[in-house]
Amino acid sequence: MAQATDPGADGANPAPPLLRLRGVSVTFKTSKGLSPVVRGLDLDIRAGETVALVGESGCGKSVTALSILRLLPPAHASIGGSILFEGRDLLSLPLKDMQDVRGDSISMVFQEPMTSLNPVMTIGEHLVETIRQHRRVSRAEALRQGIELLKAVRMPDPERRMAEYPHRLSGGQRQRVMIARAIACRPKLLLADEPTTALDVTVQAQILALLRQLQQDFGIAILLITHDLRVVADFADRVVVMYAGRKVEDTVAGRLFGAPQHPYTQGLLAATPRGMRDAAGGRRRLREIAGTVPDPMAPPPGCPFQPRCSRAIEQCGRELPLLGPADGDGLVACFRPGAAP
Amino acid sequence: MTPLLELRGLARHFAVRGGTLRALDGVDLALNPGETLGIVGESGCGKTTLAKTVIGLQAPTAGEVLLEGQPIAALKGGPLKAVRRRMQMVFQDPFGSLNPRATVGRILREPFIVHGLGTRAEQWRWAEELVEKVGLPSDSLRRHPHEFSGGQRQRIGIARALALRPALIVCDEPVSALDVSVQAQVLNLLLDLQQAEGISYLFISHDLGVVEYIADRVAVMYLGRVVELSDAHRIWERPLHPYTRRLLSAVAIGGAGQASADEVPSPLNPPSGCRYHPRCPFVQDRCRSEAPALRQLEGAQVACHFAEKIAASHADDPAPGG
């Protein structure tokens, strides 16, 4: 079933993916009841591949990353389905084994580099702690590795930085420290949750270039979570678009921008102001996506995008469209996919 | 034509431990009626200080702000209040800039109360008109800000700014906190209102795509100074200042990023001469000692000693944003 529509399961590339999510659902327990924020998500990431997970606030993209590392508090969130990493289901792993996975074979970089660093620990202490958590090495050896890591993330003046506290660093430098920590144990998969959102544009470009460089040097697979389609275009091999907790489109990055299939993806691209002025200075009106994202506790019937979709037909309000092969390459969940009319 | 807003040598310095932070260091700009002037730059370039100094939330250290030819600093009492009505502000954070305990009706009546306009019944009617004007549901007045989404809250902020029929609205990152589909709604609303009411916007943003779209002219700021001032559609095609080039190439799709760190220096001890010189690939000796003034070039203004040379060396380049 799910396998049959997997773009990677065509025999050309028979190796199982590094990470395979099948039917992953995440439900938050709130004071008002159960709130399903991720619904039946299938996702594959191959070794060394970069997959971008895009969508707007509340679509479930960050929650997906947090569930892969089981970082959601079990008392408030329940995760269903399976998350296979190198064939092992992370969801049924004992907590102790899960702790070995975190920061070792899978690591994560967060959006806010200030709050992710301990203000009373030096940069060196952060790196030594991470290294010695997973490797039996002396403190001196960990310090040496720490300096190497800072060099790897192109931190200026790495020896001196080891003794400094986070507040002395700029936002971009802090994010470099977070990335140094994340790659300390040579992970196979890096989850990057909006790693450049809090940074200035020229620093954003530096951090993305750094991630790409590290990926080439160490062959790390990256799951990049972002709301910024611009970031995705050049960076990712494949793009997965989420809406209201579901995957609505999954395709190679170049194709997403050239020929988006889902009306939501098309809407996101048309709402972006870049390139909407002509040479004489005239403006084309931005296309709005009417309305707002549905409340996860009261989703509309049928397709979750249907109330905002200009192409919705009667069937869309009745049935949930399943992911199916799109025109060309990729998957789309829509009864009327394809070029915008 | 008298410009609606004029800034002359505007500076705002802050005394901090270790010296003087020159957040804004000599800015000359003019904004015409009905025009949108975009201000772009990275953290610490002084764009938010500029907004606050223009609107009067901070007093300038030097220089002056003129509205319709009148220096604001010279005004007091009634005339000052009258000028205040002519300029309003929309803030970045639609969550933090609305009183959570007030109803939307109360929030929208506030400007009328402060300026002693209308009876209570009239204020309610005007609030109803404002809600309609910005496309909020008609039952909004009795609800509280937390009942609205981020985009709707930004509409409330815009309605409040519109209440006194200002000539100028200073928008400080008004769409930065919003998702892209909602951002488009708010940008369209701002353009519609400008068309209907002839409002001018001083539009501050770090997002060049947004500024290029909404602004008629763009000022690029770097460490408290304007380094380039140009027509919005032109600056994208032919940036003159090396810093503008760099900003644009950083946001271009497939933008060429350098993995090495090279960041904006602190405005506390800005570099000598041209403030961009430590990061500039075209730096010459003169740049280290002599600060370039804004000057006319190709119908735009640029503060760079070697702008012609640099432009000529890039004549065959594809546009960085292309």
mmCIF file of C-alpha atoms in Angstrom, chain A residues 56-57 153-154 156 170 172-173 176 200-203 205-206 209-210 227 230 233-234 268 271-281 283-292 308, chain B residues 42-43 149 179-185 187-188 191-192 206 208-210 212-216 232-233 236-237 246-247 250-255 257-263 279 321:
data_model
loop_
_atom_site.group_PDB
_atom_site.id
_atom_site.type_symbol
_atom_site.label_atom_id
_atom_site.label_comp_id
_atom_site.label_asym_id
_atom_site.label_seq_id
_atom_site.Cartn_x
_atom_site.Cartn_y
_atom_site.Cartn_z
ATOM 1 C CA GLU A 56 3.060 27.104 7.813
ATOM 2 C CA SER A 57 2.739 27.436 11.595
ATOM 3 C CA VAL A 153 32.022 24.949 11.478
ATOM 4 C CA ARG A 154 34.372 27.783 10.395
ATOM 5 C CA PRO A 156 36.777 32.367 13.796
ATOM 6 C CA SER A 170 26.582 36.641 17.900
ATOM 7 C CA GLY A 172 25.283 33.283 13.817
ATOM 8 C CA GLN A 173 28.228 32.167 15.955
ATOM 9 C CA ARG A 176 27.703 27.486 14.585
ATOM 10 C CA ASP A 200 20.083 37.961 9.413
ATOM 11 C CA VAL A 201 19.996 37.193 5.701
ATOM 12 C CA THR A 202 23.738 37.282 5.056
ATOM 13 C CA VAL A 203 24.287 35.055 8.108
ATOM 14 C CA ALA A 205 23.310 32.243 3.666
ATOM 15 C CA GLN A 206 26.507 31.408 5.592
ATOM 16 C CA ALA A 209 26.407 27.015 3.011
ATOM 17 C CA LEU A 210 28.011 25.526 6.119
ATOM 18 C CA HIS A 227 8.482 27.768 6.546
ATOM 19 C CA ARG A 230 13.240 30.302 -0.631
ATOM 20 C CA ALA A 233 14.932 25.713 -3.470
ATOM 21 C CA ASP A 234 18.658 25.326 -3.646
ATOM 22 C CA LEU A 268 2.265 29.312 -1.053
ATOM 23 C CA ALA A 271 1.799 34.409 -2.087
ATOM 24 C CA THR A 272 5.547 35.046 -1.995
ATOM 25 C CA PRO A 273 6.272 38.664 -2.953
ATOM 26 C CA ARG A 274 9.581 37.901 -4.696
ATOM 27 C CA GLY A 275 9.488 38.689 -8.395
ATOM 28 C CA MET A 276 5.992 40.225 -8.345
ATOM 29 C CA ARG A 277 7.210 43.593 -9.659
ATOM 30 C CA ASP A 278 7.813 44.139 -13.351
ATOM 31 C CA ALA A 279 10.675 46.141 -14.876
ATOM 32 C CA ALA A 280 8.592 49.330 -14.995
ATOM 33 C CA GLY A 281 7.848 49.058 -11.291
ATOM 34 C CA ARG A 283 2.937 45.336 -9.103
ATOM 35 C CA ARG A 284 1.064 42.138 -9.625
ATOM 36 C CA ARG A 285 -1.377 41.581 -6.794
ATOM 37 C CA LEU A 286 -0.212 38.862 -4.419
ATOM 38 C CA ARG A 287 -2.425 35.815 -4.419
ATOM 39 C CA GLU A 288 -3.850 35.324 -0.979
ATOM 40 C CA ILE A 289 -4.824 31.982 0.413
ATOM 41 C CA ALA A 290 -8.206 32.903 1.838
ATOM 42 C CA GLY A 291 -9.029 32.015 5.419
ATOM 43 C CA THR A 292 -6.767 30.367 7.954
ATOM 44 C CA ARG A 308 -9.551 27.503 1.323
ATOM 45 C CA GLU B 42 20.349 43.627 9.131
ATOM 46 C CA SER B 43 20.186 43.581 12.933
ATOM 47 C CA SER B 149 -5.068 34.697 14.702
ATOM 48 C CA ASP B 179 3.054 32.976 7.705
ATOM 49 C CA VAL B 180 3.510 33.579 4.008
ATOM 50 C CA SER B 181 -0.155 33.158 3.014
ATOM 51 C CA VAL B 182 -1.241 35.570 5.750
ATOM 52 C CA GLN B 183 1.623 37.922 4.907
ATOM 53 C CA ALA B 184 0.172 38.260 1.397
ATOM 54 C CA GLN B 185 -3.220 39.199 2.877
ATOM 55 C CA LEU B 187 0.495 43.327 2.186
ATOM 56 C CA ASN B 188 -2.533 43.477 -0.122
ATOM 57 C CA LEU B 191 -1.641 48.517 -0.667
ATOM 58 C CA ASP B 192 -5.447 48.787 -0.902
ATOM 59 C CA HIS B 206 14.739 42.826 6.971
ATOM 60 C CA LEU B 208 14.122 42.291 0.849
ATOM 61 C CA GLY B 209 11.464 40.407 -1.092
ATOM 62 C CA VAL B 210 8.713 42.123 0.873
ATOM 63 C CA GLU B 212 10.987 45.202 -3.116
ATOM 64 C CA TYR B 213 7.308 44.401 -3.553
ATOM 65 C CA ILE B 214 5.686 47.092 -1.451
ATOM 66 C CA ALA B 215 8.120 50.014 -1.595
ATOM 67 C CA ASP B 216 8.456 52.686 -4.267
ATOM 68 C CA ALA B 232 12.701 49.587 -5.542
ATOM 69 C CA HIS B 233 12.500 47.820 -8.867
ATOM 70 C CA TRP B 236 17.122 44.648 -7.436
ATOM 71 C CA GLU B 237 18.402 44.805 -10.998
ATOM 72 C CA ARG B 246 25.755 41.137 -0.908
ATOM 73 C CA LEU B 247 22.319 41.405 0.715
ATOM 74 C CA ALA B 250 22.227 36.245 0.066
ATOM 75 C CA VAL B 251 18.489 36.108 -0.549
ATOM 76 C CA ALA B 252 18.551 35.120 -4.192
ATOM 77 C CA ILE B 253 17.285 31.630 -4.832
ATOM 78 C CA GLY B 254 20.393 29.515 -4.974
ATOM 79 C CA GLY B 255 22.207 32.416 -3.341
ATOM 80 C CA GLY B 257 26.691 31.760 0.514
ATOM 81 C CA GLN B 258 30.118 31.576 2.089
ATOM 82 C CA ALA B 259 30.428 29.015 4.840
ATOM 83 C CA SER B 260 32.908 31.184 6.737
ATOM 84 C CA ALA B 261 31.769 33.596 9.399
ATOM 85 C CA ASP B 262 31.885 37.276 8.591
ATOM 86 C CA GLU B 263 29.362 39.320 10.472
ATOM 87 C CA ARG B 279 33.784 43.142 4.850
ATOM 88 C CA GLY B 321 18.385 38.495 -7.831
#
